[in-house]
Coordinates of N, CA and C in Angstrom, one line a residue:
M1 N 77.9 163.1 84.1 CA 78.1 161.7 84.6 C 76.9 160.9 84.1
I2 N 77.2 159.7 83.6 CA 76.2 158.7 83.2 C 75.7 158.0 84.4
I3 N 74.4 157.9 84.5 CA 73.8 157.2 85.7 C 72.8 156.2 85.1
S4 N 72.9 154.9 85.5 CA 72.0 153.9 84.9 C 71.6 152.9 85.9
T5 N 70.4 152.3 85.7 CA 70.0 151.2 86.5 C 70.5 149.9 86.0
T6 N 71.1 149.9 84.8 CA 71.6 148.7 84.2 C 73.0 148.4 84.6
S7 N 73.5 147.2 84.4 CA 74.9 146.9 84.8 C 75.9 147.1 83.7
T8 N 75.4 147.4 82.5 CA 76.2 147.7 81.4 C 75.8 149.0 80.8
L9 N 76.6 149.6 79.9 CA 76.3 150.9 79.3 C 76.5 150.7 77.8
Q10 N 75.5 150.7 77.0 CA 75.6 150.5 75.6 C 76.5 151.6 75.0
G11 N 77.4 151.2 74.2 CA 78.3 152.1 73.5 C 79.5 152.5 74.4
Y12 N 79.7 151.9 75.6 CA 80.8 152.2 76.5 C 81.4 151.0 76.9
H13 N 82.7 151.0 77.2 CA 83.4 149.9 77.8 C 83.7 150.3 79.3
I14 N 83.4 149.4 80.2 CA 83.7 149.7 81.6 C 85.2 149.3 81.8
D15 N 86.0 150.3 82.1 CA 87.5 150.1 82.3 C 87.8 149.7 83.7
Q16 N 87.1 150.3 84.7 CA 87.5 150.0 86.1 C 86.2 150.2 87.0
Y17 N 86.1 149.2 87.9 CA 85.0 149.3 88.9 C 85.7 149.9 90.1
L18 N 85.1 151.0 90.6 CA 85.7 151.8 91.7 C 85.1 151.5 93.0
G19 N 83.9 151.0 93.1 CA 83.3 150.7 94.3 C 81.9 151.2 94.5
L20 N 81.3 150.8 95.6 CA 79.9 151.2 95.9 C 79.8 152.7 96.3
V21 N 78.8 153.3 95.8 CA 78.5 154.7 96.2 C 77.1 154.8 96.6
S22 N 76.7 155.7 97.5 CA 75.4 155.8 97.9 C 75.0 157.2 98.3
G23 N 73.8 157.5 98.5 CA 73.2 158.7 98.9 C 72.0 158.5 99.7
E24 N 71.8 159.2 100.8 CA 70.6 159.0 101.6 C 70.1 160.4 102.0
T25 N 68.8 160.5 102.2 CA 68.2 161.7 102.7 C 66.9 161.3 103.5
I26 N 66.7 162.0 104.5 CA 65.5 161.9 105.3 C 64.8 163.2 105.3
I27 N 63.6 163.2 104.9 CA 62.8 164.5 104.8 C 61.5 164.3 105.5
G28 N 61.1 165.4 106.1 CA 59.8 165.4 106.7 C 58.8 166.3 106.0
A29 N 57.5 165.8 106.0 CA 56.5 166.6 105.4 C 55.8 167.4 106.5
N30 N 55.6 168.7 106.3 CA 55.1 169.5 107.3 C 53.6 169.4 107.5
I31 N 53.1 169.9 108.6 CA 51.7 169.7 109.0 C 50.7 170.2 107.9
F32 N 51.0 171.3 107.2 CA 50.1 171.9 106.2 C 50.0 170.9 105.0
K33 N 51.2 170.4 104.6 CA 51.2 169.4 103.5 C 50.4 168.2 103.9
D34 N 50.6 167.7 105.2 CA 49.8 166.6 105.7 C 48.3 166.8 105.6
F35 N 47.9 168.0 106.0 CA 46.5 168.4 106.0 C 45.9 168.3 104.6
F36 N 46.6 169.0 103.7 CA 46.1 169.0 102.3 C 46.1 167.6 101.7
A37 N 47.2 166.9 102.0 CA 47.3 165.5 101.4 C 46.1 164.7 101.9
S38 N 45.7 164.8 103.2 CA 44.6 164.0 103.7 C 43.3 164.4 103.0
I39 N 43.1 165.7 102.7 CA 41.9 166.1 101.9 C 42.0 165.4 100.6
T40 N 43.1 165.4 99.9 CA 43.2 164.8 98.6 C 42.9 163.3 98.7
D41 N 43.4 162.7 99.8 CA 43.2 161.3 99.9 C 41.7 161.0 100.1
I42 N 41.0 161.9 100.8 CA 39.6 161.7 101.1 C 38.8 161.8 99.8
V43 N 39.1 162.8 99.0 CA 38.3 163.1 97.8 C 38.9 162.4 96.6
G44 N 40.0 161.8 96.7 CA 40.6 161.1 95.6 C 41.6 161.9 94.9
G45 N 42.4 161.3 94.1 CA 43.4 162.0 93.3 C 44.8 161.9 93.9
R46 N 45.7 162.6 93.2 CA 47.1 162.5 93.6 C 47.5 163.6 94.6
S47 N 48.4 163.3 95.5 CA 48.9 164.2 96.5 C 50.1 164.9 96.0
S48 N 50.0 166.1 95.3 CA 51.1 166.8 94.7 C 52.1 167.2 95.8
A49 N 51.6 167.5 97.0 CA 52.5 167.9 98.1 C 53.5 166.8 98.4
Y50 N 53.0 165.6 98.5 CA 53.9 164.5 98.8 C 54.8 164.1 97.6
E51 N 54.2 164.2 96.4 CA 55.0 163.9 95.3 C 56.2 164.9 95.2
Q52 N 56.0 166.1 95.5 CA 57.1 167.1 95.4 C 58.1 166.8 96.5
V53 N 57.7 166.4 97.7 CA 58.7 166.0 98.8 C 59.5 164.8 98.3
L54 N 58.9 163.9 97.7 CA 59.6 162.7 97.2 C 60.6 163.1 96.1
R55 N 60.2 163.9 95.2 CA 61.1 164.4 94.1 C 62.3 165.1 94.7
E56 N 62.1 165.9 95.7 CA 63.2 166.7 96.4 C 64.2 165.7 97.1
A57 N 63.6 164.7 97.8 CA 64.4 163.8 98.5 C 65.2 162.9 97.5
K58 N 64.6 162.5 96.4 CA 65.3 161.7 95.4 C 66.5 162.5 94.8
A59 N 66.2 163.8 94.5 CA 67.3 164.6 93.9 C 68.4 164.8 94.9
T60 N 68.1 165.0 96.2 CA 69.2 165.2 97.2 C 70.0 163.9 97.3
A61 N 69.4 162.7 97.4 CA 70.1 161.5 97.5 C 70.9 161.2 96.3
M62 N 70.4 161.5 95.1 CA 71.1 161.2 93.8 C 72.4 162.2 93.8
A63 N 72.2 163.4 94.1 CA 73.3 164.4 94.1 C 74.4 163.9 95.1
E64 N 74.1 163.4 96.2 CA 75.0 163.0 97.2 C 75.8 161.8 96.6
M65 N 75.1 160.8 96.0 CA 75.7 159.7 95.4 C 76.7 160.1 94.3
E66 N 76.2 161.0 93.4 CA 77.1 161.4 92.3 C 78.3 162.1 92.8
M67 N 78.2 162.9 93.9 CA 79.4 163.6 94.4 C 80.4 162.6 95.0
Q68 N 79.9 161.6 95.6 CA 80.8 160.5 96.1 C 81.5 159.8 94.9
A69 N 80.8 159.5 93.9 CA 81.3 158.9 92.7 C 82.4 159.8 92.1
R70 N 82.2 161.1 92.0 CA 83.2 162.0 91.5 C 84.5 162.0 92.3
Q71 N 84.3 161.8 93.6 CA 85.5 161.8 94.5 C 86.3 160.5 94.2
F72 N 85.6 159.4 93.8 CA 86.3 158.2 93.4 C 87.0 158.3 92.0
G73 N 86.7 159.4 91.3 CA 87.2 159.5 89.9 C 86.4 158.9 88.9
A74 N 85.1 158.6 89.2 CA 84.2 157.9 88.2 C 83.6 158.9 87.2
N75 N 83.3 158.3 86.1 CA 82.5 159.1 85.1 C 81.2 158.5 84.8
A76 N 80.8 157.4 85.6 CA 79.5 156.8 85.5 C 79.2 156.0 86.7
I77 N 77.9 155.8 86.9 CA 77.4 155.0 88.0 C 76.4 154.0 87.4
I78 N 76.7 152.7 87.7 CA 75.8 151.7 87.1 C 75.1 150.9 88.2
G79 N 74.1 150.2 87.8 CA 73.3 149.3 88.8 C 72.6 150.1 89.9
I80 N 72.1 151.3 89.5 CA 71.4 152.1 90.5 C 70.2 151.4 91.1
D81 N 70.1 151.5 92.4 CA 68.9 151.0 93.1 C 68.4 152.1 94.0
L82 N 67.1 152.4 93.8 CA 66.5 153.5 94.6 C 65.4 153.0 95.5
D83 N 65.4 153.3 96.7 CA 64.5 152.8 97.7 C 63.8 154.0 98.5
Y84 N 62.5 153.8 98.8 CA 61.8 154.8 99.6 C 61.3 154.0 100.8
E85 N 61.4 154.6 101.9 CA 60.9 154.0 103.2 C 60.3 155.1 104.0
T86 N 59.2 154.7 104.8 CA 58.6 155.6 105.8 C 59.3 155.2 107.1
I87 N 59.9 156.2 107.7 CA 60.6 155.9 109.0 C 59.5 156.0 110.1
R88 N 58.7 157.0 110.1 CA 57.6 157.2 111.0 C 56.7 158.1 110.3
E89 N 55.5 158.4 110.8 CA 54.5 159.2 110.1 C 55.1 160.6 109.9
G90 N 55.1 161.0 108.6 CA 55.6 162.3 108.2 C 57.1 162.3 107.9
M91 N 57.8 161.2 108.1 CA 59.3 161.2 107.9 C 59.6 160.1 106.8
L92 N 60.1 160.6 105.7 CA 60.4 159.7 104.6 C 62.0 159.6 104.4
M93 N 62.4 158.4 104.1 CA 63.8 158.2 103.8 C 64.0 157.7 102.4
V94 N 64.9 158.3 101.6 CA 65.2 157.9 100.3 C 66.7 157.5 100.3
T95 N 67.0 156.3 99.8 CA 68.3 155.8 99.6 C 68.6 155.4 98.2
V96 N 69.7 155.7 97.7 CA 70.1 155.3 96.4 C 71.6 154.8 96.4
S97 N 71.8 153.7 95.7 CA 73.2 153.2 95.7 C 73.5 152.6 94.3
G98 N 74.7 152.5 94.0 CA 75.2 152.0 92.7 C 76.7 151.7 92.7
T99 N 77.2 151.3 91.6 CA 78.6 151.1 91.5 C 79.3 152.2 90.6
A100 N 80.3 152.8 91.2 CA 81.0 153.9 90.5 C 82.0 153.2 89.6
V101 N 82.1 153.6 88.3 CA 83.0 153.1 87.3 C 83.6 154.1 86.5
K102 N 84.7 153.7 85.8 CA 85.4 154.6 84.8 C 85.1 153.9 83.5
T103 N 84.6 154.7 82.5 CA 84.2 154.1 81.2 C 84.9 154.9 80.1
T104 N 85.0 154.2 78.9 CA 85.4 154.9 77.7 C 84.4 154.6 76.6
K105 N 84.2 155.6 75.8 CA 83.2 155.4 74.7 C 83.8 154.5 73.6
L106 N 83.0 153.5 73.1 CA 83.5 152.6 72.1 C 83.6 153.3 70.7

């Protein structure tokens, strides 16, 4: 499946717009990751624990969106928008949405 943040796909013709598809995930970081992240924040540097949690949440949301697009009969998703939100301390929400389309190669 082709997935793009753009509204067009170079080398492809969009034959049909099938509708909005989305994926959401809420993930919590555990107390040990929080502890080590706070140490990293104090001494400086990147928090690999939180980065990994964000990657996992993004992958889950993207997979959910792609599954929904396949159910629509799509072979591509365009106009992807990815958002990260903190719901409360230690709880992260990742949402992704786009337009499911049927395309043909030019």
